[in-house]
C-alpha cells in the first residue's frame, strides 16, 4: 500500500471479460433433484409470509428467522423443529395511517422483519418495516424464550419503509451499518452508521443515484497488517449511472468500502457497466488471512431479453491494488458540453488519493480524512475515475448459466482428497432451485440442481453453515434447509466419481459413495477425481440381465431407461446393432424409447446404455436390457413375465392398430438430441471506484463513444453472434471489446461542500438528472444532495 491518504479513493475498473464457452454441458446441471427428495427440511407457519431475514447462531445451535410480523427460533439441525417465536404485529392505528397514504393494508401495511443482528450472547437487534414506519428494538433469547423488549425506537435509515425495496445492513462491534432509504417514497438513499450504545449517527450520504443496495460485509484488514491498515466495510449496490452518455436508463454495479477504524469513509465502486448486467448478491468467502478472502457476486441482465446469469469472484487484494496503485482518468471537454475521459499523466498530489490511512500516513500527522490537504481532496473531486481495470479471478466469470435468473449465492470452501481446496458455489434462482457448482481450473461445472420449493418462486435468502453442513434458504412461502452434500444420492462408482463433488468419494470396499470428511484416515482407498473426472479406477460394472416380454404386433412398445445424469447420452442397441433414433419407427424421449407399430421383426434384445463423456473420455454404462419375444398378436397370450407398473414395456390393447400410432405417454419430453447451444462469448466488465464517504459530492460522469459494448450476453447483442445460423462465435477479442468504463467517485466532505461547488462542478449532473425521464418523483436532485449533507452529516 502506498503511504498516505485517508480517503481511500480508489477507483478502478473491474473487468470480467472472460468469456468462456457456454456449451450445453457447462450450463447443464449434471443431476436434477426434484422437490421433496433427499434431505430437504421445510419450515412454514400458517398465515406468515416472507421468510427472508435469517440470523444463524451456530453458537446456540439456533436459526432466528424473521418473517412477516414474526420472528421464529428454529433448531439449526432441523428447521422444521420450532423452539419458540415472537409475533410483532402492526397496530391498527399504524395500519390505518399507512392505508391513508395509499398503501395496501394486507400486503404493504404490515411489519416485515428486515434487520436481525446479534448484539451479544442473548440479545439481538431487530427492525421491521412496521407499516411504512420503520421501527427497531431489542430481542432477548433466554431460557428457551424469545421476547421483544418494550422500548422501541425509530428505524428510519436502518430499515426500509417499503418491504419490497432492497437494503443492506451489518452489525460490527455494536455499530449498525445500514444502507437503505430514509423516506416514505424510497427515494432518499442513505448509508448510515449508528451506534447502539451512544445514539449517534455518523454518516449520511446522498451521492447515490437511485441505488439498489445489495450487500455489506466486513474485511478485517487490520489483522496482521504491518502497515496498520484499517478494517474495511464493503458495500455492494447498483445504481442508475448518470455518468454515461447513454440514451436509456443504465444501471451499474458498484462496491464501496469504508474504513472501519477511523473516521474516514471510503468506498470503492465496482461497476459492472455492461448494459444487461446488474449485481444481485454478494458472498464474502472469508479466509483466516484476509488477503485471501474473496467476494463472490451474482450478476443478472438488466434487460429482459437475455437470460444468462453469471458469478464472478474478486479477490480483496486485487481491488486494493488497483485503488492504491492505479492511474487516474481526467475529463477533457470535447465540445461545448461534451466531456471525454482520458488517462491522467500529470503529477499526483501527496498524499495520493486512493491509498488508505496507514502507519506511514499517520506519521505525517494524517489520522482522519479531514486531515487530508485540500489539494488531495480537490484532485479526487476532479478526477474520480481510475484508468486501470481489475480482473476478476481467473480473468472471467466462475459460472455462466442460461435459464432462470440467479438471485442469491453462498460459497463453501471444501478440502478434497487431493489436499486442495475447492470453492463450492450454492446459487439460488428465481424459480426456487439451488445450483451447486464448482469452477475446476476454468471449467464451469454444475454438480446438481436441487429444487427447494414446490412452486416456482425466488430464493430471497441463502445462509450457509459449515458447522452443520447445511444450507438455509428463505422465500416468500417457506424456509428450507438442505445438506451441502448428500453423497448417498450417487448410486454407483461411476455416478459418484463423475459427479466431481468435492464432498464425496467412492469407497470400493463398502461399494458406497461417502462423505470425504468422515473418512479422512482411509483416503487411500477412496476414489475421487475432481479436476479430471477420471473414473477409470472404478470397477467395471456388472452386466444387466435382460427382462423378457412378449411383443404384440401392431402395438406401440415403451421401454424405459432413464440415466441418472443429465450429461449422459443414451444409446440403444438392438441385437447388438446401434439403433438409429432417426428411424421414424422409434421415438426417443426422456424416460426411454417407444417402438411404434411393432412387428415381429422388432423382436430381439434391446440394450440401453448411458454414456457420459468427461474430457474426451467415455464412460458407458448399461442401464437396462429388454428381450422382446414375438407373440401372435393375440391379446390373450400373456407376456412371459408380468410387466411391472414402473416399466410396462408392452401395451396390450385389444384395439386394432389405428392408422396413426398412439403416442399416449410421450408428451413433449422428447430428448433433444443435438443442441444448437454452441459456445457463445460473454464479456463482462466490472469497474470499481472508490467513493469517499466523508467527502460529499457527485463529481463526475463520463461519456463514452459509440455503443455500449457490453458484456455480452449472448443472444442479447446481435453484433456478437451474427445470426441464428451461425452458432459459433468468432474468437473473443476481449481487449477490443473492453469498454473503458470509468468508475465514478464521489468526493464528499462536509467542509468542502458549498453551493458554489455544487454549481460549478455539478452542472452536468443536475442537467442530467432533470433530463432523465426515468427519475421517479422525489428523486434527489443535486441541490437536495448538498442541502441534505450540509444539514445532516455529522461526525
Ligand atoms: C422421492 O420422490 C419419490 C417420487 O416422487 C417419492 O416416492 C419418494 O418418497 C421421495 N423421497 C423422499 C426422500 O422424499
Ligand atoms: C490423503 O489425504 C491427505 C490429507 O488429507 C493427503 O495429503 C494425501 O495425499 C491423501 N492421499 C491420497 C492417496 O489421496
Ligand atoms: C485415469 O486414471 C488412471 C488411474 O489412475 C490412469 O492410469 C490414467 O492415466 C488416467 N487417465 C487420464 C487421461 O488421466
Ligand atoms: C403397422 O405395420 C403393419 C405391418 O408392418 C402395416 O401394415 C400397417 O400399415 C402399419 N400401421 C401403421 C399405422 O403404420
Short mmCIF file of C-alpha atoms in Angstrom, two decimals, residues 72-233:
data_model
loop_
_atom_site.label_atom_id
_atom_site.label_comp_id
_atom_site.label_asym_id
_atom_site.label_seq_id
_atom_site.Cartn_x
_atom_site.Cartn_y
_atom_site.Cartn_z
CA UNK A 72 -39.07 -17.71 14.87
CA UNK A 73 -36.39 -19.61 16.72
CA UNK A 74 -35.59 -22.85 14.92
CA UNK A 75 -33.28 -25.77 15.53
CA UNK A 76 -30.29 -25.26 13.29
CA UNK A 77 -30.05 -29.01 12.58
CA UNK A 78 -33.68 -29.36 11.66
CA UNK A 79 -35.52 -26.16 10.97
CA UNK A 80 -38.85 -27.89 10.83
CA UNK A 81 -38.49 -28.06 14.60
CA UNK A 82 -39.57 -24.74 16.09
CA UNK A 83 -38.39 -23.76 19.56
CA UNK A 84 -40.35 -20.60 20.10
CA UNK A 85 -41.42 -17.39 18.42
CA UNK A 86 -42.42 -13.78 18.91
CA UNK A 87 -45.13 -12.03 16.99
CA UNK A 88 -44.64 -8.36 16.27
CA UNK A 89 -47.71 -7.02 14.59
CA UNK A 90 -48.54 -3.55 13.41
CA UNK A 91 -51.06 -1.68 15.48
CA UNK A 92 -54.42 -0.84 13.97
CA UNK A 93 -53.56 2.85 14.05
CA UNK A 94 -50.36 2.32 12.13
CA UNK A 95 -52.08 0.18 9.59
CA UNK A 96 -54.86 2.72 9.01
CA UNK A 97 -52.40 5.56 8.78
CA UNK A 98 -50.49 3.57 6.19
CA UNK A 99 -53.55 2.84 4.10
CA UNK A 100 -54.43 6.54 4.11
CA UNK A 101 -51.15 7.06 2.32
CA UNK A 102 -52.31 4.80 -0.44
CA UNK A 103 -50.64 1.55 0.56
CA UNK A 104 -52.23 -1.84 0.59
CA UNK A 105 -53.43 -2.81 4.06
CA UNK A 106 -52.93 -6.52 3.67
CA UNK A 107 -49.59 -6.56 1.98
CA UNK A 108 -47.65 -3.35 2.42
CA UNK A 109 -49.07 -2.06 5.70
CA UNK A 110 -47.62 -4.90 7.72
CA UNK A 111 -44.48 -5.36 9.71
CA UNK A 112 -41.81 -7.12 7.68
CA UNK A 113 -38.74 -8.04 9.70
CA UNK A 114 -35.76 -6.74 7.75
CA UNK A 115 -32.87 -6.42 10.19
CA UNK A 116 -31.80 -9.11 12.63
CA UNK A 117 -28.34 -8.96 14.15
CA UNK A 118 -26.57 -10.36 17.15
CA UNK A 119 -25.73 -7.75 19.79
CA UNK A 120 -24.40 -10.02 22.48
CA UNK A 121 -24.88 -13.60 23.57
CA UNK A 122 -28.57 -13.45 24.23
CA UNK A 123 -29.61 -10.15 22.71
CA UNK A 124 -30.41 -9.24 19.15
CA UNK A 125 -31.22 -6.06 17.33
CA UNK A 126 -34.29 -6.27 15.17
CA UNK A 127 -36.06 -3.86 12.82
CA UNK A 128 -39.27 -4.12 10.88
CA UNK A 129 -40.96 -2.01 8.24
CA UNK A 130 -43.94 -1.58 10.57
CA UNK A 131 -46.48 -0.35 8.01
CA UNK A 132 -44.13 2.09 6.31
CA UNK A 133 -42.93 3.38 9.65
CA UNK A 134 -39.67 1.51 10.29
CA UNK A 135 -39.10 0.61 13.91
CA UNK A 136 -36.26 -1.11 15.73
CA UNK A 137 -35.81 -2.75 19.09
CA UNK A 138 -34.00 -5.44 21.02
CA UNK A 139 -34.93 -9.05 21.44
CA UNK A 140 -33.75 -11.31 24.20
CA UNK A 141 -33.47 -15.06 23.98
CA UNK A 142 -33.13 -16.68 27.38
CA UNK A 143 -34.20 -19.95 28.90
CA UNK A 144 -35.81 -21.02 25.70
CA UNK A 145 -37.95 -17.89 25.45
CA UNK A 146 -37.76 -15.07 22.98
CA UNK A 147 -39.04 -11.65 24.00
CA UNK A 148 -39.22 -8.30 22.28
CA UNK A 149 -38.13 -5.59 24.69
CA UNK A 150 -40.66 -2.86 25.25
CA UNK A 151 -38.59 0.13 24.32
CA UNK A 152 -38.72 0.54 20.59
CA UNK A 153 -37.01 3.20 18.56
CA UNK A 154 -37.23 4.94 15.24
CA UNK A 155 -35.83 2.76 12.49
CA UNK A 156 -35.56 5.37 9.78
CA UNK A 157 -32.30 4.91 7.91
CA UNK A 158 -31.75 1.47 9.39
CA UNK A 159 -34.62 -0.37 7.83
CA UNK A 160 -36.55 0.33 4.64
CA UNK A 161 -40.08 1.73 4.65
CA UNK A 162 -41.10 -0.39 1.74
CA UNK A 163 -40.93 -4.17 2.20
CA UNK A 164 -40.02 -4.75 -1.43
CA UNK A 165 -37.14 -2.29 -1.51
CA UNK A 166 -33.72 -3.84 -1.16
CA UNK A 167 -31.46 -2.78 1.66
CA UNK A 168 -28.39 -3.98 3.47
CA UNK A 169 -27.03 -3.87 6.97
CA UNK A 170 -24.31 -5.33 9.15
CA UNK A 171 -23.51 -5.16 12.85
CA UNK A 172 -19.89 -4.55 13.73
CA UNK A 173 -18.70 -4.19 17.29
CA UNK A 174 -22.00 -2.74 18.40
CA UNK A 175 -22.38 -0.37 15.48
CA UNK A 176 -25.08 -0.89 12.92
CA UNK A 177 -24.11 -0.05 9.37
CA UNK A 178 -27.16 0.25 7.18
CA UNK A 179 -27.82 1.17 3.59
CA UNK A 180 -31.41 1.88 2.82
CA UNK A 181 -33.84 4.61 2.04
CA UNK A 182 -34.76 7.34 4.50
CA UNK A 183 -38.21 8.28 3.34
CA UNK A 184 -41.65 7.02 2.56
CA UNK A 185 -41.17 7.23 -1.18
CA UNK A 186 -37.97 5.25 -1.00
CA UNK A 187 -36.21 7.93 -2.97
CA UNK A 188 -33.74 9.21 -0.41
CA UNK A 189 -30.88 6.75 -0.11
CA UNK A 190 -28.67 6.74 2.92
CA UNK A 191 -25.65 4.91 4.25
CA UNK A 192 -25.64 5.14 7.96
CA UNK A 193 -23.53 4.09 10.87
CA UNK A 194 -25.44 4.06 14.12
CA UNK A 195 -24.00 3.23 17.46
CA UNK A 196 -26.47 1.35 19.56
CA UNK A 197 -24.84 2.45 22.75
CA UNK A 198 -24.44 6.15 22.26
CA UNK A 199 -27.17 7.18 19.89
CA UNK A 200 -25.19 8.80 17.21
CA UNK A 201 -25.37 8.89 13.52
CA UNK A 202 -22.08 9.31 11.90
CA UNK A 203 -22.66 9.38 8.28
CA UNK A 204 -25.25 10.02 5.70
CA UNK A 205 -24.76 10.16 2.07
CA UNK A 206 -26.59 11.22 -0.98
CA UNK A 207 -24.07 10.62 -3.69
CA UNK A 208 -26.13 7.68 -4.64
CA UNK A 209 -28.45 7.79 -7.56
CA UNK A 210 -31.44 5.51 -7.22
CA UNK A 211 -29.30 2.82 -5.67
CA UNK A 212 -30.34 -0.75 -5.07
CA UNK A 213 -28.41 -1.91 -2.03
CA UNK A 214 -27.27 -5.47 -2.23
CA UNK A 215 -24.77 -6.42 0.42
CA UNK A 216 -22.41 -5.24 3.15
CA UNK A 217 -19.51 -7.09 4.66
CA UNK A 218 -16.51 -6.53 6.86
CA UNK A 219 -12.92 -7.42 5.99
CA UNK A 220 -10.60 -7.34 8.96
CA UNK A 221 -7.72 -5.78 7.11
CA UNK A 222 -6.09 -4.57 10.29
CA UNK A 223 -5.29 -8.12 11.31
CA UNK A 224 -1.66 -8.95 10.84
CA UNK A 225 -1.11 -5.80 8.85
CA UNK A 226 2.37 -4.46 9.22
CA UNK A 227 1.27 -1.20 7.69
CA UNK A 228 -1.53 -0.56 10.13
CA UNK A 229 -4.33 -0.79 7.62
CA UNK A 230 -7.82 -0.23 8.82
CA UNK A 231 -10.63 -2.73 8.71
CA UNK A 232 -12.94 -2.07 5.86
CA UNK A 233 -16.65 -2.39 5.34
#
